Amino acid sequence: MEVKDIADRISVKFAAAGHHIDREKLEERITRFVEEFSVPPSEAERSITHDYARQFGMDIAEKAQSRENNNITLISDIQAEQWVNIEGIVVVLFPSRSPSVAQSGIIADGSGTIRFTVWAKANAPMMETGNWYRIESSVADEYNGQISLKVHSGTTITPLNPEDIPQIEVSDINMVKPGVVSVRGKVIRVEKPMTDAFIQRGIIADETGAIKFSVKNLPGAEPLSVNTWYSLRYAIADTYKGAVSIQVLPLSAEPEEEDRSVRPVIIPVAQAGPGVVSLRVKMIQEYETTSDRIFQSGLIGDESGTIRFISWKNEGETRLEPDTVYAIYYATVDQFNDRLSVTLSGAVCVPDESASIEVRSPDEQIQGVFVHMSPGSGLIKRCPVEGCGRVLSRQNYCQIHEIQPNFNYDLRIKGWLDTGGETYDTIISREGVESLTGLSLQSAQDMAENDPLGLDTIFYHINEHVLGRYLSCKGRKIDNRFFAKNCEFKIFDSGMLAELINRAEGSTHE
Amino acid sequence: MNDGALFNRYERESAKRVFAAEFREAFYHFKVGTDEKSPTYILLPTGERCNRVFIAGTLTEKKKSDGETGFYQIRVMDPTGVFFASAGSFQPEAMHQISSLESPSYVAVIGKPNVYQSQDGRNLVSVRAESVAAVDKSTVDLWIMDTAKLTLDRIEQNNDDQDHQKAKEIYSHPFEFWRPKVKDALNSITL
């Protein structure tokens, strides 16, 4: 069967060029290759085609057959120390930093992206951003765990003809992975970028989700129109800080007739990750702003969890009201220090006065030993300036508001809470200090004023009560930091003792 | 991931909970990294590295060595044996705290394990105290339960990890050897 197919292909190929090949002889040759010598059929086809082409003095055949059996490797499959042929689109070119490098950049195909370097010695043709090339016999190597492609003098680079560019199937927006992608969606929002490198940024959505896009300032690039459906062919998807976004190349976006509305996909807060999300949440807490550029920041949440939010001072920002439920459409989630935060600027926030949500408490309980009390614990002085509250130095000096003689007193404990497996950099607020030590803010003040040690006496008093003790605290945990509001001494639990004795007896008889 | 490395906060080593019987058998110690300040660990016989310990028990003896650079040595007893701890001029907080303690009394000690060889060639392990606190009996009982739980965790854990493998190679007792000691410790708690 296979023999006949190969024979068909070869005779058609040469017939097209006006050369007739004896069918019987051809099949016999193929059979000899494949059956007698166990040559793989593709290899047999290549050698025979090659042979005829030489016979007829055709060199176009060389190219035709290399197209047939091009052994193209997917970029995502490339491993170090490999010679590979790839077909891809040049996504970015970096300025050359060394005279020995002619070009370097990133090339992408439907499976992924890879960095490449063209050595000056390779004498290769210059490639251009946004164009497709076939790169044959390049070498993949690895440096610092990153694989890149090297184009040397033995490598051939050929621009792909439009009809040879691989087809990329349209994918759902929520399935987009780094590499070359095709998507269909509606432009939800556009904004002017802050740098000249881009002419537009925005968000495009389909029924499965939404994603950020950008249009680079390249020749022929055109901005997209908001509220319009587009089919984007050969967009470049990439990840930055955990979020996937796509870059729209010049002449690759086609507006569509369609004018359907897209229903935003609302997801639970606990599932939100870097990227573009729509949520239905209640505003739980507003934080004091720490910068003039911040319009509002705080905490929002739903039944699944909570997340920080922030909006910047722009025109037309919506201020969220505490305890009110909002539908938030197309907000962006960023990750900073492993912590997620939603930016509401640009998103649409619609209050739903009648709805209520039972937000999952962000508090967690940690039980551990208080193993170290740090300076800055005890009776402290805070800056009285509205919205500041920073801890003052001994000279009543605030980092921002300088000398503040009319400070406010506060009580807190800073130190390490240790579970035996984890240690938490912990701050226990006044409530917790009062219940652990029996001191009230007032009694602590009296004590400090009537003692020659002053504030230090409170430090020692508290340290004597809590150091080396088992505490059970409730509060907010962020990585290895813990902000505890309610704290008490752990009490002995005889049920737990019985359980442990049982466990210890467990497999003694083995 | 790179972002994380840039903003790496100080991470404190957690204080392991270990009974005296197990602790005194530990002698294998190692360093992670080649820097002068790289942390050193001892390997517990139940297969966990340990750079800091938390112990609670009865202070049975304290003695101050003579001389200008006086330092304290104390013995702290738990239901399975005795810990040796010390504090010198580099641990002023602990020295100050020990000076006001009486023996016998209940104490909690946080410190770093230290392995050294005695004159007759035996390995001795002690705790260089960072801080010491006078506590009550309930803290000691909570410590026994906490230590029992974490020791059982070490014994029962899937022991494919590096520390368990190393402990198997180095120490003569199998992990299960420590289980009856845990039970004895728990049974010593009188309600």
mmCIF file of N, CA, C and O in Angstrom, chain A residues 144-218:
data_model
loop_
_atom_site.group_PDB
_atom_site.id
_atom_site.type_symbol
_atom_site.label_atom_id
_atom_site.label_comp_id
_atom_site.label_asym_id
_atom_site.label_seq_id
_atom_site.Cartn_x
_atom_site.Cartn_y
_atom_site.Cartn_z
ATOM 1 N N ASN A 144 22.585 28.415 31.693
ATOM 2 C CA ASN A 144 21.805 28.792 32.864
ATOM 3 C C ASN A 144 20.407 28.203 32.838
ATOM 4 O O ASN A 144 19.428 28.865 33.190
ATOM 5 N N GLY A 145 20.278 26.985 32.357
ATOM 6 C CA GLY A 145 18.982 26.324 32.362
ATOM 7 C C GLY A 145 18.054 26.792 31.269
ATOM 8 O O GLY A 145 16.925 26.331 31.156
ATOM 9 N N GLN A 146 18.497 27.729 30.447
ATOM 10 C CA GLN A 146 17.631 28.212 29.389
ATOM 11 C C GLN A 146 18.153 27.704 28.045
ATOM 12 O O GLN A 146 19.352 27.802 27.765
ATOM 13 N N ILE A 147 17.232 27.148 27.256
ATOM 14 C CA ILE A 147 17.650 26.604 25.974
ATOM 15 C C ILE A 147 17.541 27.694 24.918
ATOM 16 O O ILE A 147 16.583 28.463 24.898
ATOM 17 N N SER A 148 18.531 27.801 24.066
ATOM 18 C CA SER A 148 18.420 28.754 22.963
ATOM 19 C C SER A 148 18.998 28.125 21.706
ATOM 20 O O SER A 148 19.671 27.104 21.743
ATOM 21 N N LEU A 149 18.696 28.773 20.596
ATOM 22 C CA LEU A 149 19.041 28.237 19.285
ATOM 23 C C LEU A 149 20.189 29.054 18.716
ATOM 24 O O LEU A 149 20.167 30.284 18.770
ATOM 25 N N LYS A 150 21.200 28.358 18.182
ATOM 26 C CA LYS A 150 22.328 29.084 17.611
ATOM 27 C C LYS A 150 22.346 28.870 16.092
ATOM 28 O O LYS A 150 22.277 27.739 15.614
ATOM 29 N N VAL A 151 22.430 29.978 15.366
ATOM 30 C CA VAL A 151 22.508 29.910 13.913
ATOM 31 C C VAL A 151 23.968 30.122 13.523
ATOM 32 O O VAL A 151 24.544 31.174 13.814
ATOM 33 N N HIS A 152 24.578 29.090 12.946
ATOM 34 C CA HIS A 152 25.999 29.143 12.604
ATOM 35 C C HIS A 152 26.138 29.052 11.084
ATOM 36 O O HIS A 152 25.139 29.051 10.358
ATOM 37 N N SER A 153 27.376 28.923 10.614
ATOM 38 C CA SER A 153 27.577 29.005 9.163
ATOM 39 C C SER A 153 26.974 27.810 8.421
ATOM 40 O O SER A 153 26.738 27.881 7.227
ATOM 41 N N GLY A 154 26.690 26.710 9.125
ATOM 42 C CA GLY A 154 26.099 25.558 8.450
ATOM 43 C C GLY A 154 24.579 25.598 8.441
ATOM 44 O O GLY A 154 23.931 24.669 7.960
ATOM 45 N N THR A 155 24.013 26.663 8.980
ATOM 46 C CA THR A 155 22.551 26.749 9.084
ATOM 47 C C THR A 155 21.995 27.460 7.860
ATOM 48 O O THR A 155 22.615 28.402 7.362
ATOM 49 N N THR A 156 20.845 26.989 7.343
ATOM 50 C CA THR A 156 20.205 27.750 6.280
ATOM 51 C C THR A 156 18.927 28.378 6.797
ATOM 52 O O THR A 156 18.165 27.763 7.533
ATOM 53 N N ILE A 157 18.740 29.634 6.392
ATOM 54 C CA ILE A 157 17.532 30.356 6.782
ATOM 55 C C ILE A 157 16.789 30.703 5.504
ATOM 56 O O ILE A 157 17.358 31.317 4.600
ATOM 57 N N THR A 158 15.537 30.279 5.398
ATOM 58 C CA THR A 158 14.744 30.597 4.218
ATOM 59 C C THR A 158 13.445 31.253 4.658
ATOM 60 O O THR A 158 12.764 30.722 5.532
ATOM 61 N N PRO A 159 13.095 32.396 4.054
ATOM 62 C CA PRO A 159 11.789 32.981 4.368
ATOM 63 C C PRO A 159 10.692 32.044 3.870
ATOM 64 O O PRO A 159 10.847 31.435 2.808
ATOM 65 N N LEU A 160 9.622 31.888 4.621
ATOM 66 C CA LEU A 160 8.532 31.008 4.189
ATOM 67 C C LEU A 160 7.628 31.768 3.231
ATOM 68 O O LEU A 160 7.335 32.949 3.439
ATOM 69 N N ASN A 161 7.187 31.049 2.169
ATOM 70 C CA ASN A 161 6.183 31.636 1.288
ATOM 71 C C ASN A 161 4.860 31.657 2.039
ATOM 72 O O ASN A 161 4.615 30.795 2.876
ATOM 73 N N PRO A 162 4.008 32.639 1.726
ATOM 74 C CA PRO A 162 2.743 32.750 2.471
ATOM 75 C C PRO A 162 1.980 31.427 2.532
ATOM 76 O O PRO A 162 1.404 31.096 3.563
ATOM 77 N N GLU A 163 2.008 30.643 1.404
ATOM 78 C CA GLU A 163 1.212 29.415 1.422
ATOM 79 C C GLU A 163 1.849 28.323 2.282
ATOM 80 O O GLU A 163 1.212 27.343 2.632
ATOM 81 N N ASP A 164 3.121 28.510 2.654
ATOM 82 C CA ASP A 164 3.793 27.500 3.471
ATOM 83 C C ASP A 164 3.675 27.746 4.977
ATOM 84 O O ASP A 164 4.083 26.929 5.787
ATOM 85 N N ILE A 165 3.156 28.913 5.332
ATOM 86 C CA ILE A 165 3.068 29.228 6.761
ATOM 87 C C ILE A 165 2.111 28.250 7.425
ATOM 88 O O ILE A 165 0.996 28.045 6.953
ATOM 89 N N PRO A 166 2.543 27.602 8.509
ATOM 90 C CA PRO A 166 1.699 26.575 9.124
ATOM 91 C C PRO A 166 0.365 27.162 9.589
ATOM 92 O O PRO A 166 0.302 28.317 10.013
ATOM 93 N N GLN A 167 -0.661 26.341 9.471
ATOM 94 C CA GLN A 167 -1.980 26.758 9.944
ATOM 95 C C GLN A 167 -2.017 26.644 11.459
ATOM 96 O O GLN A 167 -1.531 25.671 12.014
ATOM 97 N N ILE A 168 -2.548 27.652 12.131
ATOM 98 C CA ILE A 168 -2.691 27.565 13.580
ATOM 99 C C ILE A 168 -4.179 27.604 13.883
ATOM 100 O O ILE A 168 -4.872 28.536 13.488
ATOM 101 N N GLU A 169 -4.648 26.578 14.564
ATOM 102 C CA GLU A 169 -6.084 26.521 14.845
ATOM 103 C C GLU A 169 -6.476 27.550 15.889
ATOM 104 O O GLU A 169 -5.711 27.867 16.793
ATOM 105 N N VAL A 170 -7.702 28.046 15.755
ATOM 106 C CA VAL A 170 -8.209 29.040 16.694
ATOM 107 C C VAL A 170 -8.359 28.381 18.067
ATOM 108 O O VAL A 170 -8.927 27.305 18.182
ATOM 109 N N SER A 171 -7.781 29.004 19.105
ATOM 110 C CA SER A 171 -7.956 28.418 20.434
ATOM 111 C C SER A 171 -8.826 29.316 21.299
ATOM 112 O O SER A 171 -8.950 30.515 21.049
ATOM 113 N N ASP A 172 -9.439 28.679 22.319
ATOM 114 C CA ASP A 172 -10.217 29.435 23.298
ATOM 115 C C ASP A 172 -9.258 30.319 24.087
ATOM 116 O O ASP A 172 -8.141 29.912 24.390
ATOM 117 N N ILE A 173 -9.740 31.495 24.449
ATOM 118 C CA ILE A 173 -8.850 32.440 25.110
ATOM 119 C C ILE A 173 -8.330 31.905 26.446
ATOM 120 O O ILE A 173 -7.180 32.110 26.801
ATOM 121 N N ASN A 174 -9.151 31.134 27.155
ATOM 122 C CA ASN A 174 -8.659 30.634 28.447
ATOM 123 C C ASN A 174 -7.642 29.500 28.290
ATOM 124 O O ASN A 174 -7.070 29.037 29.254
ATOM 125 N N MET A 175 -7.441 29.034 27.046
ATOM 126 C CA MET A 175 -6.492 27.951 26.822
ATOM 127 C C MET A 175 -5.180 28.444 26.209
ATOM 128 O O MET A 175 -4.304 27.647 25.900
ATOM 129 N N VAL A 176 -5.058 29.763 26.011
ATOM 130 C CA VAL A 176 -3.886 30.289 25.314
ATOM 131 C C VAL A 176 -2.607 30.014 26.115
ATOM 132 O O VAL A 176 -2.553 30.245 27.319
ATOM 133 N N LYS A 177 -1.628 29.468 25.416
ATOM 134 C CA LYS A 177 -0.326 29.188 26.039
ATOM 135 C C LYS A 177 0.748 29.891 25.215
ATOM 136 O O LYS A 177 0.523 30.215 24.056
ATOM 137 N N PRO A 178 1.935 30.105 25.805
ATOM 138 C CA PRO A 178 2.981 30.814 25.063
ATOM 139 C C PRO A 178 3.271 30.158 23.711
ATOM 140 O O PRO A 178 3.254 28.944 23.578
ATOM 141 N N GLY A 179 3.522 30.990 22.706
ATOM 142 C CA GLY A 179 3.760 30.513 21.349
ATOM 143 C C GLY A 179 2.914 31.324 20.388
ATOM 144 O O GLY A 179 2.385 32.378 20.744
ATOM 145 N N VAL A 180 2.793 30.828 19.164
ATOM 146 C CA VAL A 180 1.952 31.519 18.195
ATOM 147 C C VAL A 180 0.534 30.984 18.340
ATOM 148 O O VAL A 180 0.332 29.785 18.398
ATOM 149 N N VAL A 181 -0.438 31.875 18.431
ATOM 150 C CA VAL A 181 -1.819 31.434 18.605
ATOM 151 C C VAL A 181 -2.742 32.187 17.657
ATOM 152 O O VAL A 181 -2.402 33.263 17.156
ATOM 153 N N SER A 182 -3.898 31.590 17.400
ATOM 154 C CA SER A 182 -4.966 32.299 16.718
ATOM 155 C C SER A 182 -6.149 32.336 17.663
ATOM 156 O O SER A 182 -6.486 31.317 18.257
ATOM 157 N N VAL A 183 -6.746 33.508 17.832
ATOM 158 C CA VAL A 183 -7.933 33.608 18.684
ATOM 159 C C VAL A 183 -8.980 34.475 18.000
ATOM 160 O O VAL A 183 -8.680 35.270 17.113
ATOM 161 N N ARG A 184 -10.223 34.260 18.425
ATOM 162 C CA ARG A 184 -11.321 35.116 17.987
ATOM 163 C C ARG A 184 -11.921 35.715 19.234
ATOM 164 O O ARG A 184 -12.187 34.993 20.211
ATOM 165 N N GLY A 185 -12.156 37.010 19.214
ATOM 166 C CA GLY A 185 -12.738 37.598 20.403
ATOM 167 C C GLY A 185 -13.154 39.025 20.168
ATOM 168 O O GLY A 185 -12.947 39.586 19.080
ATOM 169 N N LYS A 186 -13.769 39.572 21.199
ATOM 170 C CA LYS A 186 -14.264 40.934 21.109
ATOM 171 C C LYS A 186 -13.363 41.847 21.940
ATOM 172 O O LYS A 186 -13.011 41.507 23.075
ATOM 173 N N VAL A 187 -12.988 42.974 21.370
ATOM 174 C CA VAL A 187 -12.147 43.913 22.109
ATOM 175 C C VAL A 187 -13.016 44.612 23.141
ATOM 176 O O VAL A 187 -13.996 45.277 22.804
ATOM 177 N N ILE A 188 -12.677 44.411 24.406
ATOM 178 C CA ILE A 188 -13.489 44.916 25.499
ATOM 179 C C ILE A 188 -13.066 46.322 25.881
ATOM 180 O O ILE A 188 -13.856 47.176 26.219
ATOM 181 N N ARG A 189 -11.773 46.546 25.816
ATOM 182 C CA ARG A 189 -11.258 47.793 26.356
ATOM 183 C C ARG A 189 -9.919 48.075 25.691
ATOM 184 O O ARG A 189 -9.164 47.152 25.401
ATOM 185 N N VAL A 190 -9.650 49.344 25.418
ATOM 186 C CA VAL A 190 -8.329 49.702 24.896
ATOM 187 C C VAL A 190 -7.789 50.870 25.710
ATOM 188 O O VAL A 190 -8.542 51.628 26.295
ATOM 189 N N GLU A 191 -6.486 50.969 25.749
ATOM 190 C CA GLU A 191 -5.898 52.130 26.415
ATOM 191 C C GLU A 191 -4.630 52.532 25.682
ATOM 192 O O GLU A 191 -4.016 51.712 24.996
ATOM 193 N N LYS A 192 -4.284 53.793 25.842
ATOM 194 C CA LYS A 192 -3.053 54.286 25.234
ATOM 195 C C LYS A 192 -1.894 53.831 26.090
ATOM 196 O O LYS A 192 -1.895 54.042 27.286
ATOM 197 N N PRO A 193 -0.933 53.192 25.501
ATOM 198 C CA PRO A 193 0.197 52.745 26.312
ATOM 199 C C PRO A 193 1.078 53.907 26.710
ATOM 200 O O PRO A 193 1.015 54.984 26.119
ATOM 201 N N MET A 194 1.909 53.671 27.740
ATOM 202 C CA MET A 194 2.731 54.746 28.254
ATOM 203 C C MET A 194 4.026 54.924 27.474
ATOM 204 O O MET A 194 4.673 55.951 27.592
ATOM 205 N N THR A 195 4.404 53.937 26.695
ATOM 206 C CA THR A 195 5.653 54.084 25.940
ATOM 207 C C THR A 195 5.362 54.084 24.448
ATOM 208 O O THR A 195 4.315 53.627 24.000
ATOM 209 N N ASP A 196 6.322 54.590 23.686
ATOM 210 C CA ASP A 196 6.171 54.642 22.238
ATOM 211 C C ASP A 196 6.367 53.281 21.583
ATOM 212 O O ASP A 196 6.107 53.117 20.405
ATOM 213 N N ALA A 197 6.841 52.335 22.350
ATOM 214 C CA ALA A 197 7.113 51.026 21.765
ATOM 215 C C ALA A 197 5.815 50.339 21.341
ATOM 216 O O ALA A 197 5.817 49.456 20.496
ATOM 217 N N PHE A 198 4.705 50.741 21.943
ATOM 218 C CA PHE A 198 3.405 50.137 21.625
ATOM 219 C C PHE A 198 2.465 51.215 21.127
ATOM 220 O O PHE A 198 2.558 52.366 21.548
ATOM 221 N N ILE A 199 1.535 50.839 20.244
ATOM 222 C CA ILE A 199 0.531 51.833 19.884
ATOM 223 C C ILE A 199 -0.781 51.577 20.622
ATOM 224 O O ILE A 199 -1.619 52.454 20.715
ATOM 225 N N GLN A 200 -0.919 50.375 21.169
ATOM 226 C CA GLN A 200 -2.159 50.113 21.889
ATOM 227 C C GLN A 200 -1.989 48.946 22.846
ATOM 228 O O GLN A 200 -1.216 48.030 22.600
ATOM 229 N N ARG A 201 -2.734 49.025 23.952
ATOM 230 C CA ARG A 201 -2.891 47.882 24.836
ATOM 231 C C ARG A 201 -4.371 47.735 25.095
ATOM 232 O O ARG A 201 -5.134 48.689 24.971
ATOM 233 N N GLY A 202 -4.805 46.560 25.484
ATOM 234 C CA GLY A 202 -6.222 46.393 25.759
ATOM 235 C C GLY A 202 -6.534 44.999 26.222
ATOM 236 O O GLY A 202 -5.640 44.220 26.547
ATOM 237 N N ILE A 203 -7.833 44.711 26.224
ATOM 238 C CA ILE A 203 -8.303 43.395 26.650
ATOM 239 C C ILE A 203 -9.252 42.866 25.597
ATOM 240 O O ILE A 203 -10.115 43.597 25.092
ATOM 241 N N ILE A 204 -9.060 41.603 25.237
ATOM 242 C CA ILE A 204 -9.950 40.959 24.279
ATOM 243 C C ILE A 204 -10.541 39.730 24.965
ATOM 244 O O ILE A 204 -9.850 39.069 25.750
ATOM 245 N N ALA A 205 -11.815 39.451 24.692
ATOM 246 C CA ALA A 205 -12.488 38.361 25.408
ATOM 247 C C ALA A 205 -13.305 37.508 24.460
ATOM 248 O O ALA A 205 -13.781 37.983 23.427
ATOM 249 N N ASP A 206 -13.448 36.219 24.813
ATOM 250 C CA ASP A 206 -14.436 35.368 24.159
ATOM 251 C C ASP A 206 -15.282 34.720 25.255
ATOM 252 O O ASP A 206 -15.234 35.150 26.408
ATOM 253 N N GLU A 207 -16.028 33.676 24.919
ATOM 254 C CA GLU A 207 -16.931 33.084 25.915
ATOM 255 C C GLU A 207 -16.179 32.343 27.011
ATOM 256 O O GLU A 207 -16.759 31.963 28.018
ATOM 257 N N THR A 208 -14.889 32.087 26.814
ATOM 258 C CA THR A 208 -14.161 31.296 27.812
ATOM 259 C C THR A 208 -13.333 32.152 28.755
ATOM 260 O O THR A 208 -12.882 31.682 29.785
ATOM 261 N N GLY A 209 -13.104 33.402 28.385
ATOM 262 C CA GLY A 209 -12.267 34.226 29.247
ATOM 263 C C GLY A 209 -11.766 35.453 28.523
ATOM 264 O O GLY A 209 -12.222 35.764 27.416
ATOM 265 N N ALA A 210 -10.843 36.143 29.160
ATOM 266 C CA ALA A 210 -10.324 37.383 28.599
ATOM 267 C C ALA A 210 -8.820 37.403 28.758
ATOM 268 O O ALA A 210 -8.271 36.727 29.620
ATOM 269 N N ILE A 211 -8.154 38.182 27.908
ATOM 270 C CA ILE A 211 -6.691 38.226 27.936
ATOM 271 C C ILE A 211 -6.240 39.619 27.537
ATOM 272 O O ILE A 211 -6.936 40.319 26.792
ATOM 273 N N LYS A 212 -5.079 40.013 28.037
ATOM 274 C CA LYS A 212 -4.524 41.306 27.640
ATOM 275 C C LYS A 212 -3.875 41.179 26.272
ATOM 276 O O LYS A 212 -3.281 40.152 25.959
ATOM 277 N N PHE A 213 -3.990 42.239 25.470
ATOM 278 C CA PHE A 213 -3.258 42.231 24.206
ATOM 279 C C PHE A 213 -2.471 43.532 24.070
ATOM 280 O O PHE A 213 -2.767 44.521 24.751
ATOM 281 N N SER A 214 -1.494 43.508 23.200
ATOM 282 C CA SER A 214 -0.760 44.732 22.905
ATOM 283 C C SER A 214 -0.477 44.772 21.417
ATOM 284 O O SER A 214 -0.390 43.731 20.762
ATOM 285 N N VAL A 215 -0.381 45.979 20.872
ATOM 286 C CA VAL A 215 -0.015 46.148 19.472
ATOM 287 C C VAL A 215 1.287 46.931 19.466
ATOM 288 O O VAL A 215 1.338 48.065 19.951
ATOM 289 N N LYS A 216 2.344 46.321 18.982
ATOM 290 C CA LYS A 216 3.652 46.974 18.976
ATOM 291 C C LYS A 216 3.731 48.008 17.877
ATOM 292 O O LYS A 216 3.078 47.886 16.845
ATOM 293 N N ASN A 217 4.548 49.004 18.124
ATOM 294 C CA ASN A 217 4.720 50.068 17.149
ATOM 295 C C ASN A 217 5.661 49.601 16.032
ATOM 296 O O ASN A 217 6.845 49.893 16.037
ATOM 297 N N LEU A 218 5.094 48.832 15.095
ATOM 298 C CA LEU A 218 5.879 48.306 13.977
ATOM 299 C C LEU A 218 5.270 48.852 12.692
ATOM 300 O O LEU A 218 4.108 49.252 12.675
#
